[in-house]
Coordinates of C-alpha atoms in Angstrom, one line a residue:
X30 CA 0.0 0.0 0.0
X31 CA 3.0 2.3 0.0
X32 CA 2.5 3.5 -3.6
X33 CA -1.2 3.8 -3.1
X34 CA -0.8 6.0 0.0
X35 CA 1.9 8.1 -1.7
X36 CA -0.5 8.6 -4.6
X37 CA -3.3 9.7 -2.3
X38 CA -1.0 12.1 -0.5
X39 CA 0.3 13.6 -3.7
X40 CA -3.1 13.9 -5.5
X41 CA -5.1 15.2 -2.5
X42 CA -2.3 17.4 -1.0
X43 CA -2.9 15.7 2.3
X44 CA -0.9 14.1 5.1
X45 CA -1.6 10.3 4.8
X46 CA -1.0 8.1 7.8
X47 CA -0.9 4.3 7.1
X48 CA -1.5 2.1 10.1
X49 CA 0.7 -1.0 10.2
X50 CA -1.7 -2.9 12.3
X51 CA -0.7 -6.4 13.5
X52 CA -2.1 -9.3 11.4
X53 CA -4.0 -12.5 12.2
X54 CA -3.5 -15.4 12.8
X55 CA -0.3 -14.5 14.8
X56 CA -2.2 -11.6 16.4
X57 CA -5.8 -12.7 16.7
X58 CA -8.9 -10.6 16.6
X59 CA -9.5 -8.0 18.0
X60 CA -5.9 -6.8 17.9
X61 CA -6.4 -5.2 14.4
X62 CA -9.3 -3.1 15.6
X63 CA -7.5 -2.1 18.8
X64 CA -4.3 -1.1 16.9
X65 CA -6.2 1.1 14.5
X66 CA -8.2 2.8 17.2
X67 CA -5.1 3.4 19.2
X68 CA -3.2 4.9 16.2
X69 CA -6.2 7.0 15.3
X70 CA -6.7 8.5 18.7
X71 CA -3.0 9.2 19.1
X72 CA -2.9 11.0 15.7
X73 CA -6.0 13.0 16.5
X74 CA -4.4 14.2 19.7
X75 CA -1.1 15.1 18.0
X76 CA -2.4 16.2 14.5
X77 CA -0.9 19.6 14.8
X78 CA 2.6 18.2 15.2
X79 CA 2.2 16.9 11.6
X80 CA 0.8 20.2 10.3
X81 CA -2.7 18.8 10.2
X82 CA -5.9 20.7 11.1
X83 CA -7.6 18.5 13.8
X84 CA -11.0 19.4 12.3
X85 CA -10.1 17.9 8.9
X86 CA -9.1 14.3 9.8
X87 CA -10.6 11.7 7.5
X88 CA -10.3 7.9 8.1
X89 CA -10.2 5.5 5.2
X90 CA -9.9 1.8 4.4
X91 CA -10.7 -0.8 1.8
X92 CA -12.3 -4.3 2.2
X93 CA -11.6 -5.5 5.7
X94 CA -9.8 -2.2 6.2
X95 CA -13.1 -0.5 5.6
X96 CA -14.6 -2.7 8.3
X97 CA -12.0 -1.3 10.7
X98 CA -12.7 2.2 9.4
X99 CA -16.4 1.9 10.0
X100 CA -15.8 0.5 13.5
X101 CA -13.3 3.3 14.5
X102 CA -15.7 6.0 13.3
X103 CA -18.4 4.4 15.5
X104 CA -16.0 4.0 18.5
X105 CA -15.3 7.7 18.3
X106 CA -18.9 8.9 18.2
X107 CA -19.2 9.6 21.9
X108 CA -15.6 10.6 22.6
X109 CA -15.6 14.1 24.1
X110 CA -11.8 14.2 24.6
X111 CA -11.0 14.2 20.8
X112 CA -11.9 16.4 17.8
X113 CA -14.8 15.2 15.7
X114 CA -13.9 13.2 12.6
X115 CA -14.4 15.1 9.4
X116 CA -15.4 12.1 7.3
X117 CA -15.1 8.3 6.7
X118 CA -14.1 6.7 3.4
X119 CA -15.3 3.1 2.9
X120 CA -14.0 1.3 -0.2
X121 CA -15.9 -1.9 -0.9
X122 CA -16.5 -2.5 2.8
X123 CA -17.4 -5.8 4.6
X124 CA -20.0 -4.7 7.1
X125 CA -22.2 -7.7 8.2
X126 CA -22.2 -11.4 9.0
X127 CA -26.0 -11.8 9.1
X128 CA -27.0 -12.6 5.5
X129 CA -24.6 -14.3 3.0
X130 CA -27.4 -14.6 0.4
X131 CA -28.0 -11.0 -0.5
X132 CA -28.3 -10.4 -4.3
X133 CA -24.6 -9.4 -4.5
X134 CA -23.5 -12.7 -2.8
X135 CA -25.7 -14.7 -5.2
X136 CA -24.7 -12.9 -8.4
X137 CA -20.9 -12.7 -7.7
X138 CA -20.3 -15.9 -5.7
X139 CA -17.8 -17.1 -8.4
X140 CA -16.4 -13.8 -9.4
X141 CA -12.6 -13.3 -8.6
X142 CA -10.9 -12.3 -6.5
X143 CA -13.3 -12.5 -3.5
X144 CA -15.4 -15.6 -4.2
X145 CA -18.3 -16.1 -1.8
X146 CA -16.6 -19.0 0.0
X147 CA -13.3 -17.2 0.2
X148 CA -15.0 -14.2 1.8
X149 CA -16.4 -16.3 4.6
X150 CA -13.4 -18.5 5.0
X151 CA -11.1 -15.5 5.5
X152 CA -13.6 -14.1 8.1
X153 CA -13.7 -17.3 10.0
X154 CA -9.9 -17.7 10.0
X155 CA -9.6 -14.1 11.1
X156 CA -11.8 -14.9 14.1
X157 CA -10.0 -18.3 14.6
X158 CA -13.2 -20.3 13.9
X159 CA -13.5 -23.7 12.3
X160 CA -14.4 -23.7 8.6
X161 CA -16.8 -26.6 9.1
X162 CA -19.6 -24.2 10.0
X163 CA -19.5 -22.4 6.7
X164 CA -22.5 -24.3 5.3
X165 CA -24.6 -23.4 8.3
X166 CA -23.7 -19.7 7.9
X167 CA -24.6 -19.7 4.2
X168 CA -27.9 -21.2 5.2
X169 CA -28.6 -18.6 7.8
X170 CA -28.8 -21.1 10.7
X171 CA -26.7 -18.8 13.0
X172 CA -29.3 -16.1 13.8
X173 CA -31.9 -16.7 16.5
X174 CA -35.5 -15.6 15.8
X175 CA -35.4 -12.5 18.1
X176 CA -32.2 -11.2 16.4
X177 CA -33.6 -12.0 13.0
X178 CA -36.5 -9.6 13.7
X179 CA -34.1 -6.9 15.0
X180 CA -31.5 -7.2 12.2
X181 CA -34.2 -7.3 9.4
X182 CA -34.6 -3.5 10.0
X183 CA -31.1 -3.1 8.7
X184 CA -30.1 -6.1 6.7
X185 CA -32.6 -7.3 4.1
X186 CA -32.7 -7.8 0.3
X187 CA -35.9 -5.6 0.4
X188 CA -33.6 -2.6 0.9
X189 CA -31.5 -3.4 -2.2
X190 CA -32.8 -1.3 -5.2
X191 CA -34.4 -3.5 -7.9
X192 CA -31.8 -2.4 -10.4
X193 CA -29.2 -4.5 -8.5
X194 CA -31.4 -7.6 -8.7
X195 CA -31.6 -7.7 -12.5
X196 CA -28.6 -10.0 -12.8
X197 CA -30.5 -12.6 -10.8
X198 CA -31.8 -13.0 -7.2
X199 CA -33.7 -15.8 -5.5
X200 CA -35.1 -15.3 -2.0
X201 CA -33.3 -17.8 0.3
X202 CA -34.9 -20.8 1.9
X203 CA -35.4 -20.8 5.6
X204 CA -33.3 -23.3 7.6
X205 CA -33.6 -24.4 11.2
X206 CA -31.7 -22.3 13.8
X207 CA -28.6 -23.9 15.4
X208 CA -27.8 -22.8 19.0
X209 CA -24.4 -24.4 18.7
X210 CA -23.4 -22.4 15.6
X211 CA -24.8 -19.2 17.1
X212 CA -22.7 -19.7 20.2
X213 CA -19.6 -20.2 18.1
X214 CA -20.1 -17.2 15.8
X215 CA -21.5 -14.7 18.4
X216 CA -18.4 -12.3 18.0
X217 CA -19.2 -12.0 14.3
X218 CA -22.4 -10.2 15.2
X219 CA -20.7 -7.6 17.3
X220 CA -20.6 -4.2 15.6
X221 CA -16.8 -4.4 15.7
X222 CA -17.0 -7.1 13.0
X223 CA -20.4 -6.1 11.6
X224 CA -20.6 -2.3 11.8
X225 CA -24.0 -2.4 10.0
X226 CA -25.5 -3.8 13.2
X227 CA -24.6 -0.8 15.4
X228 CA -27.5 0.7 17.3
X229 CA -29.3 3.7 15.8
X230 CA -27.9 6.1 18.5
X231 CA -24.4 5.3 17.2
X232 CA -25.2 5.6 13.5
X233 CA -26.9 8.9 14.1
X234 CA -23.6 10.4 15.4
X235 CA -21.4 9.4 12.6
X236 CA -19.5 11.8 10.3
X237 CA -20.4 12.1 6.6
X238 CA -19.2 9.3 4.4
X239 CA -17.8 8.4 1.0
X240 CA -18.8 4.8 0.0
X241 CA -17.4 3.0 -3.0
X242 CA -19.1 -0.1 -4.3
X243 CA -18.3 -2.4 -7.2
X244 CA -20.9 -4.2 -9.4
X245 CA -19.0 -7.5 -9.5
X246 CA -18.3 -7.9 -5.8
X247 CA -20.0 -10.1 -3.1
X248 CA -19.7 -7.1 -0.7
X249 CA -21.6 -4.6 -3.0
X250 CA -24.8 -4.9 -1.0
X251 CA -23.1 -4.3 2.3
X252 CA -22.1 -0.9 1.0
X253 CA -25.6 -0.2 -0.3
X254 CA -27.2 -1.2 3.0
X255 CA -24.8 1.0 5.0
X256 CA -25.5 3.9 2.7
X257 CA -29.2 3.5 3.4
X258 CA -28.7 3.4 7.1
X259 CA -26.6 6.5 7.2
X260 CA -29.0 8.4 4.9
X261 CA -32.0 7.3 7.0
X262 CA -30.3 9.2 9.9
X263 CA -29.6 12.3 7.9
X264 CA -25.9 11.5 7.4
X265 CA -24.6 12.9 4.1
X266 CA -23.2 10.1 1.8
X267 CA -21.3 10.5 -1.4
X268 CA -21.7 7.2 -3.3
X269 CA -19.6 6.0 -6.1
X270 CA -20.6 2.8 -7.9
X271 CA -18.2 1.2 -10.4
X272 CA -20.4 -0.5 -13.0
X273 CA -17.4 -2.5 -14.3
X274 CA -15.6 -2.7 -10.9
X275 CA -14.7 -5.8 -8.9
X276 CA -13.3 -6.4 -5.4
X277 CA -9.7 -5.2 -5.1
X278 CA -10.1 -2.9 -8.1
X279 CA -8.3 -0.1 -6.1

């Protein structure tokens, strides 16, 4: 990411700080989130040492980095000891572990580089979970009924515009709930990993956002759903959709 960060700094005439957070599996979850939050809060306190206006700090990430970005923005909502973030930039973000059968997952399940199975396998390895539960997650057996009702307000194919269903979409079949699988994957439903599941009070306090989605990406609908949630709370969103884009296109 060295060249990418240098490019951003040069083209935007900005100071760019790249966080070298520690990686899984040597450093298991939630080390990555903690490292990024620590680095961000430190920079916000010392921004002027780098010639940066504390009121103009933007955080940015792509893919799982965008997951971390969304979490950090949420974690800072109620901090009174720090300046307010100016904005968040989320580039093809991974934002929820509730529904792996959204239209984008169905349409792009075999599209490189982030095939549907790879997306979930990476997430499970990241959280040090056994891959044998993948099928149960694909079938939606991991969400108890009370949480299904709660999450449906935020994660539902009904909120995906029809134009994104034209390449094919079939409503998923209901499968029986598994208490065992739910117990295993509980951390995946924490807003740290699934920022789309944060409470309304947190979402309402977020800074404005730039969200980039790609048509040929299993994560496309995560971005669309987060865009809707932010806009429903009056948060300004600049949305860029790459019609020919795919995951990793940056």
